[in-house]
mmCIF file of C-alpha atoms and ligand atoms in Angstrom:
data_model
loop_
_atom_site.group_PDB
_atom_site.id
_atom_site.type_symbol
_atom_site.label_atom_id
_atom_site.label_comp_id
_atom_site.label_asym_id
_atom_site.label_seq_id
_atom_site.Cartn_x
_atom_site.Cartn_y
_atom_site.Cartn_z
ATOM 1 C CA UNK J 13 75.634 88.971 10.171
ATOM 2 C CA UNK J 14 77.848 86.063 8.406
ATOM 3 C CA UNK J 15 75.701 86.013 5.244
ATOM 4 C CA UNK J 16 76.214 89.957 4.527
ATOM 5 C CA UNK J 17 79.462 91.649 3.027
ATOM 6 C CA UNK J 18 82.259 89.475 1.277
ATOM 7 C CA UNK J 19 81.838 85.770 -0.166
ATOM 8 C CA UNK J 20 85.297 84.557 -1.092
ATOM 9 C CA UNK J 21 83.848 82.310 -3.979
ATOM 10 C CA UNK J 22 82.942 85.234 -5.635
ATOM 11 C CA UNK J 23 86.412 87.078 -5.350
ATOM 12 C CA UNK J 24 87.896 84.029 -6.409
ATOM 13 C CA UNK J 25 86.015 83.966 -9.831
ATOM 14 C CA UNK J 26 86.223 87.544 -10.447
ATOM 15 C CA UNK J 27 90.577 87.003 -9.895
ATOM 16 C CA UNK J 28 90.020 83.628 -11.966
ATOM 17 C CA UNK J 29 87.857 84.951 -15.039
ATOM 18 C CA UNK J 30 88.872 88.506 -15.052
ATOM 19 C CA UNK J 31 85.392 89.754 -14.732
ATOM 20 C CA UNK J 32 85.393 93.476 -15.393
ATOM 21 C CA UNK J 33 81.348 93.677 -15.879
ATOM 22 C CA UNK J 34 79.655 92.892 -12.490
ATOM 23 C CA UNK J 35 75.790 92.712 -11.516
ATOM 24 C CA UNK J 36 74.364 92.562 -8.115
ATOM 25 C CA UNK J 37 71.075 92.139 -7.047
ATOM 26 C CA UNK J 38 70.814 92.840 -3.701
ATOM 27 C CA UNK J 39 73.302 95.437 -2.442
ATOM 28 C CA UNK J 40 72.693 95.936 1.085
ATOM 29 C CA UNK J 41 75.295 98.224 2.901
ATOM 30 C CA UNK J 42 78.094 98.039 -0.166
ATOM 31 C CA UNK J 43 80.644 95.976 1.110
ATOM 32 C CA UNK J 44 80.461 93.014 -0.674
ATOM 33 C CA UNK J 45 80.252 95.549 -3.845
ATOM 34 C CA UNK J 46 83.984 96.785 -2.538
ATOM 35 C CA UNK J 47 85.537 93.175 -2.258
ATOM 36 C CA UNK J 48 84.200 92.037 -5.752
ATOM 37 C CA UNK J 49 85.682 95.476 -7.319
ATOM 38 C CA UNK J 50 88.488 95.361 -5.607
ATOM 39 C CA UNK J 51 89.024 92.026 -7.267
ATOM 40 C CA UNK J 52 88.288 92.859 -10.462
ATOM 41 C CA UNK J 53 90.840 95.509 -10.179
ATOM 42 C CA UNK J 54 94.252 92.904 -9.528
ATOM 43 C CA UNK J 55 93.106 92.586 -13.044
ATOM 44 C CA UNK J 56 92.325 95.247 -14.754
ATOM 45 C CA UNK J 57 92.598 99.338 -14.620
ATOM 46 C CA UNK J 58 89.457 100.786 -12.266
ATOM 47 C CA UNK J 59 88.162 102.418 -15.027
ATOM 48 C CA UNK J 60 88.049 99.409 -16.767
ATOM 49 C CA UNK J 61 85.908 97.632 -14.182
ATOM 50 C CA UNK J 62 81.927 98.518 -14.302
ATOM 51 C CA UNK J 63 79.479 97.675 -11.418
ATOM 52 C CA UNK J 64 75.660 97.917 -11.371
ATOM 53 C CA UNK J 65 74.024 97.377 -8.086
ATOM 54 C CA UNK J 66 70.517 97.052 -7.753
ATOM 55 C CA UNK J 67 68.356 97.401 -4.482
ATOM 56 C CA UNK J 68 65.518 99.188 -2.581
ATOM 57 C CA UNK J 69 68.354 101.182 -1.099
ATOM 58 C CA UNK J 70 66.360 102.392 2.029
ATOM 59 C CA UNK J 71 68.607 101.135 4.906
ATOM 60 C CA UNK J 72 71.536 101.898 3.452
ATOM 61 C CA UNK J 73 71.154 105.216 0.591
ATOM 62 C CA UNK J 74 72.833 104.514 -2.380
ATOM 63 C CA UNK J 75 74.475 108.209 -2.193
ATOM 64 C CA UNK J 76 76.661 105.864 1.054
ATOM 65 C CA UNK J 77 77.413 103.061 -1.095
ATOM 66 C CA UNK J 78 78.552 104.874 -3.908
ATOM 67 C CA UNK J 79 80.946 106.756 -1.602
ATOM 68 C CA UNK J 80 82.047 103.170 -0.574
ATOM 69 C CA UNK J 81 82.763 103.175 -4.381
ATOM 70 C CA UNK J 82 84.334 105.897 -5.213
ATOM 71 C CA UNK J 83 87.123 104.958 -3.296
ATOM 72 C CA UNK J 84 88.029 102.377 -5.922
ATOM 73 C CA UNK J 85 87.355 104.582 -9.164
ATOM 74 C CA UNK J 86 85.579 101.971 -10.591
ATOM 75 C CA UNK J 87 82.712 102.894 -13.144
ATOM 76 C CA UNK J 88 79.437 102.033 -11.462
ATOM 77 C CA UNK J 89 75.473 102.612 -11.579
ATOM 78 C CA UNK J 90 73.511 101.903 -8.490
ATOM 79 C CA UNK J 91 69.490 101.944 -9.668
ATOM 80 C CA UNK J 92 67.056 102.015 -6.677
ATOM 81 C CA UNK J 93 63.864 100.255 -6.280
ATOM 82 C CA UNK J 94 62.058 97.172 -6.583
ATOM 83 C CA UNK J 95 63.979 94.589 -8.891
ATOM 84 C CA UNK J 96 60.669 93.197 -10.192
ATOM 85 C CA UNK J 97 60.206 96.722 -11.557
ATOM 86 C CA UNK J 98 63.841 97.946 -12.280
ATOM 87 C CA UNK J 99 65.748 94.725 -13.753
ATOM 88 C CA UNK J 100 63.242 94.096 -16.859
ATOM 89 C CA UNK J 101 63.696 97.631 -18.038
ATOM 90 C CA UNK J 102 67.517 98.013 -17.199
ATOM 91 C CA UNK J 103 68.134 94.521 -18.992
ATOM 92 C CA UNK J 104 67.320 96.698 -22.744
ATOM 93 C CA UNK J 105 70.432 98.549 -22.210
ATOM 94 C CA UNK J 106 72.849 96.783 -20.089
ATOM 95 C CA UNK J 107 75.810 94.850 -21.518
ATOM 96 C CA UNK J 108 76.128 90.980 -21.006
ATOM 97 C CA UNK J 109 77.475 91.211 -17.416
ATOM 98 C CA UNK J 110 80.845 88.614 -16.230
ATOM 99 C CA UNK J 111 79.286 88.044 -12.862
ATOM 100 C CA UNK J 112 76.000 88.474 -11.332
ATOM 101 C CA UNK J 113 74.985 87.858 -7.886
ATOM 102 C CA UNK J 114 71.730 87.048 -7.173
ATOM 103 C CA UNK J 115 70.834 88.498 -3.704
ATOM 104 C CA UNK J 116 68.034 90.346 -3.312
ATOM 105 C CA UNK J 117 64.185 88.904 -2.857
ATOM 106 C CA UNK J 118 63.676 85.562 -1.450
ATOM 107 C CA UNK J 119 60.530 84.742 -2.509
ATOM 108 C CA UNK J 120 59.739 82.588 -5.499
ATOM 109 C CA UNK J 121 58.300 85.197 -7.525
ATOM 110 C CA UNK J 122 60.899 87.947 -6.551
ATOM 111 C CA UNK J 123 64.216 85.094 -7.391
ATOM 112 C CA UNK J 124 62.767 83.759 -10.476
ATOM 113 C CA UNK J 125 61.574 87.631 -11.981
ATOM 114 C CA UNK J 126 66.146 88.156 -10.690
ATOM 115 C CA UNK J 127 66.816 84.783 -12.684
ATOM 116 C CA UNK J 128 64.908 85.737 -15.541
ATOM 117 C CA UNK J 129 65.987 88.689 -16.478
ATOM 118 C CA UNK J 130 69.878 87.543 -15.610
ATOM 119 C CA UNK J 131 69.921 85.313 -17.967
ATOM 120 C CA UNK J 132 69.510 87.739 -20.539
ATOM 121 C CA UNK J 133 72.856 89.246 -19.747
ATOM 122 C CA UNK J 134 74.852 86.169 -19.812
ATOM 123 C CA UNK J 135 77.712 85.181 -22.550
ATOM 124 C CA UNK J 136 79.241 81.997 -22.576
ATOM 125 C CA UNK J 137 81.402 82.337 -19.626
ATOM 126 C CA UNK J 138 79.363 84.754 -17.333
ATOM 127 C CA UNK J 139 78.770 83.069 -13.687
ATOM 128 C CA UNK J 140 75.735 83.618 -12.138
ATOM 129 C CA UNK J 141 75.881 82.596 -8.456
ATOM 130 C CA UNK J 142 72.381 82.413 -6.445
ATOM 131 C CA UNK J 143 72.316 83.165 -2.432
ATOM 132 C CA UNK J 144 70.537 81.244 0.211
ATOM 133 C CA UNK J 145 69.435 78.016 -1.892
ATOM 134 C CA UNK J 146 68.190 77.245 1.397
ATOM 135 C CA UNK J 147 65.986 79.344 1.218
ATOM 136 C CA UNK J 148 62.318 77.669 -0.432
ATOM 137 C CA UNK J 149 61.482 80.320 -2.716
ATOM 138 C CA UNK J 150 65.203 80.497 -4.170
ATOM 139 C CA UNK J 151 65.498 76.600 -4.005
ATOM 140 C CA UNK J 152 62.512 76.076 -5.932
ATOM 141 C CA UNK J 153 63.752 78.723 -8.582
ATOM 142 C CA UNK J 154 66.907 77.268 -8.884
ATOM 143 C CA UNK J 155 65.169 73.434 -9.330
ATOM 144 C CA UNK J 156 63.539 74.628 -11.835
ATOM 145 C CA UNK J 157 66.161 75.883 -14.095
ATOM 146 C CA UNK J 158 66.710 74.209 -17.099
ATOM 147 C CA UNK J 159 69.320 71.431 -16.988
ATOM 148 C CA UNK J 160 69.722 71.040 -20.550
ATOM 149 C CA UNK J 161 69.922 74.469 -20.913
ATOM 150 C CA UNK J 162 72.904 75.487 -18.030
ATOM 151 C CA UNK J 163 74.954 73.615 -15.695
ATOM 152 C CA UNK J 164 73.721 74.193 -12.239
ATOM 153 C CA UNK J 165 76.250 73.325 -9.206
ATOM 154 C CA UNK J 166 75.490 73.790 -5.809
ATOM 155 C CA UNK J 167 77.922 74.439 -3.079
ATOM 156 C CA UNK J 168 78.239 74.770 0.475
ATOM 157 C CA UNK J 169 79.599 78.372 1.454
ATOM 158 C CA UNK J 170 80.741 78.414 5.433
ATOM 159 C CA UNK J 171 78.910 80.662 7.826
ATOM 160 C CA UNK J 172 76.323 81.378 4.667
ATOM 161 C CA UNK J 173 74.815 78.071 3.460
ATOM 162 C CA UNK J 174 74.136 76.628 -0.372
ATOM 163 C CA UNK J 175 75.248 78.877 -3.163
ATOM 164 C CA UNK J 176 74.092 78.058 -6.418
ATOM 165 C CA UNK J 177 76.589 78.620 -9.435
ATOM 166 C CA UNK J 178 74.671 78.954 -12.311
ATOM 167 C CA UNK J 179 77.208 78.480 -16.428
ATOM 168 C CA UNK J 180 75.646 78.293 -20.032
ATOM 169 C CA UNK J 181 76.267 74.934 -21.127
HETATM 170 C C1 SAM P 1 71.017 89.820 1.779
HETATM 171 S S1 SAM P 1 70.971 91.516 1.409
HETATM 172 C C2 SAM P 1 72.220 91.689 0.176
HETATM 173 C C3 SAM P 1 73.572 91.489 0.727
HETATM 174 C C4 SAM P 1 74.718 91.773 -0.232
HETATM 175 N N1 SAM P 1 74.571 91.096 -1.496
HETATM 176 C C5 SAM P 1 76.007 91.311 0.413
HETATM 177 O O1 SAM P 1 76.559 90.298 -0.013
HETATM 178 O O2 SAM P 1 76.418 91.974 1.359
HETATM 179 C C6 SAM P 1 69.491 91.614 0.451
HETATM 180 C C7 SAM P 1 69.216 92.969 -0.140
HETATM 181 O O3 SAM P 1 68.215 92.793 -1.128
HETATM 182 C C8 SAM P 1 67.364 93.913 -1.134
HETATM 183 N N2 SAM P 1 66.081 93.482 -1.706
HETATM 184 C C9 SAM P 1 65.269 92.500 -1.264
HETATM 185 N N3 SAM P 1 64.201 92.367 -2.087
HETATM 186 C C10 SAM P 1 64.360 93.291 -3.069
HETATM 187 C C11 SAM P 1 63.586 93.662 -4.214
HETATM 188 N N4 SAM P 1 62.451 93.039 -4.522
HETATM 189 N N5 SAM P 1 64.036 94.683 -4.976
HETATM 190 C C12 SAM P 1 65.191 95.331 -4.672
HETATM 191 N N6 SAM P 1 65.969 95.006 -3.615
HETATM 192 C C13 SAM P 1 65.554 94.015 -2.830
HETATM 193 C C14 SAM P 1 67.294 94.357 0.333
HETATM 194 O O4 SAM P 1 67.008 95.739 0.401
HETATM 195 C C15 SAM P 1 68.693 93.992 0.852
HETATM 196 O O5 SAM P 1 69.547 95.112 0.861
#
């Protein structure tokens, strides 16, 4: 499918911002994990690069993506479940993250509980890009961020649809 595996935009700010810290939400199969560490890594040393990948991990085991992974000897943490369960308690020890990608539920309750607890691992120059704005759930989470609080630009992506990219102001 078009939507899954690697989004240029995001390779693009990981080469532009030398992100080293990277958070995804939503992992699926690993691939898109790959491309945005093997972007990070034009930049920087692999063992400089960290990326934490969070997912239900039950089509694709995380034991396969992190093999996917270990290929590029980046440091990485995949934590498996339900992001409404795992994010809020991973967010006490995780450091403020370069670029997230928020990918994983599509309902209201699921993207705003993914926003939410993102935004907690932002610094001043962290992107946060959003998937499928398209979709109603995600669209209405992303409406109701807080203008005066972050700049909020949407984008069209090719083959995937609106992408929102999400800066502290
Ligand atoms: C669209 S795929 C992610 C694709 C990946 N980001 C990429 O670019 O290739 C969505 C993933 O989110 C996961 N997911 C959906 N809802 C979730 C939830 N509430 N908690 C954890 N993972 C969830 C699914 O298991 C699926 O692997």
């Amino acid at each position: 499918m078009p939507w899954y595996g690697s989004h240029p935009y995001l390779n693009e700010f990981i080469r532009e911002n030398n992100c080293r810290k990277i958070l995804e939400i939503g992992v699926y199969n690993g691939e898109n994990a790959r491309s945005m560490v093997q972007a990070a890594i034009k930049n920087a040393p692999p063992h400089e690069v960290e990326y934490h990948g969070f997912d239900f991990f039950s089509h694709h085991s995380a034991s396969r993506v992190g093999r996917k992974l270990d290929d590029t000897g980046c440091r990485y943490k995949l934590i498996e479940g339900d992001t409404m369960d795992t994010l809020p308690e991973a967010v006490k020890t995780l450091p403020l993250m370069d670029l997230i990608f928020i990918d994983g539920g599509k309902s209201f309750r699921e993207a705003v509980s993914d926003w939410e607890n993102s935004s907690l691992l932002m610094h001043d120059g962290t992107g946060v890009f959003v998937h499928n704005v398209g979709f109603s759930g995600v669209g209405r989470m992303v409406d109701e961020i807080s203008r005066d609080d972050y700049h909020v630009e949407i984008f069209y992506a090719p083959a995937e649809g609106s992408v929102a990219l999400i800066k502290k102001k």
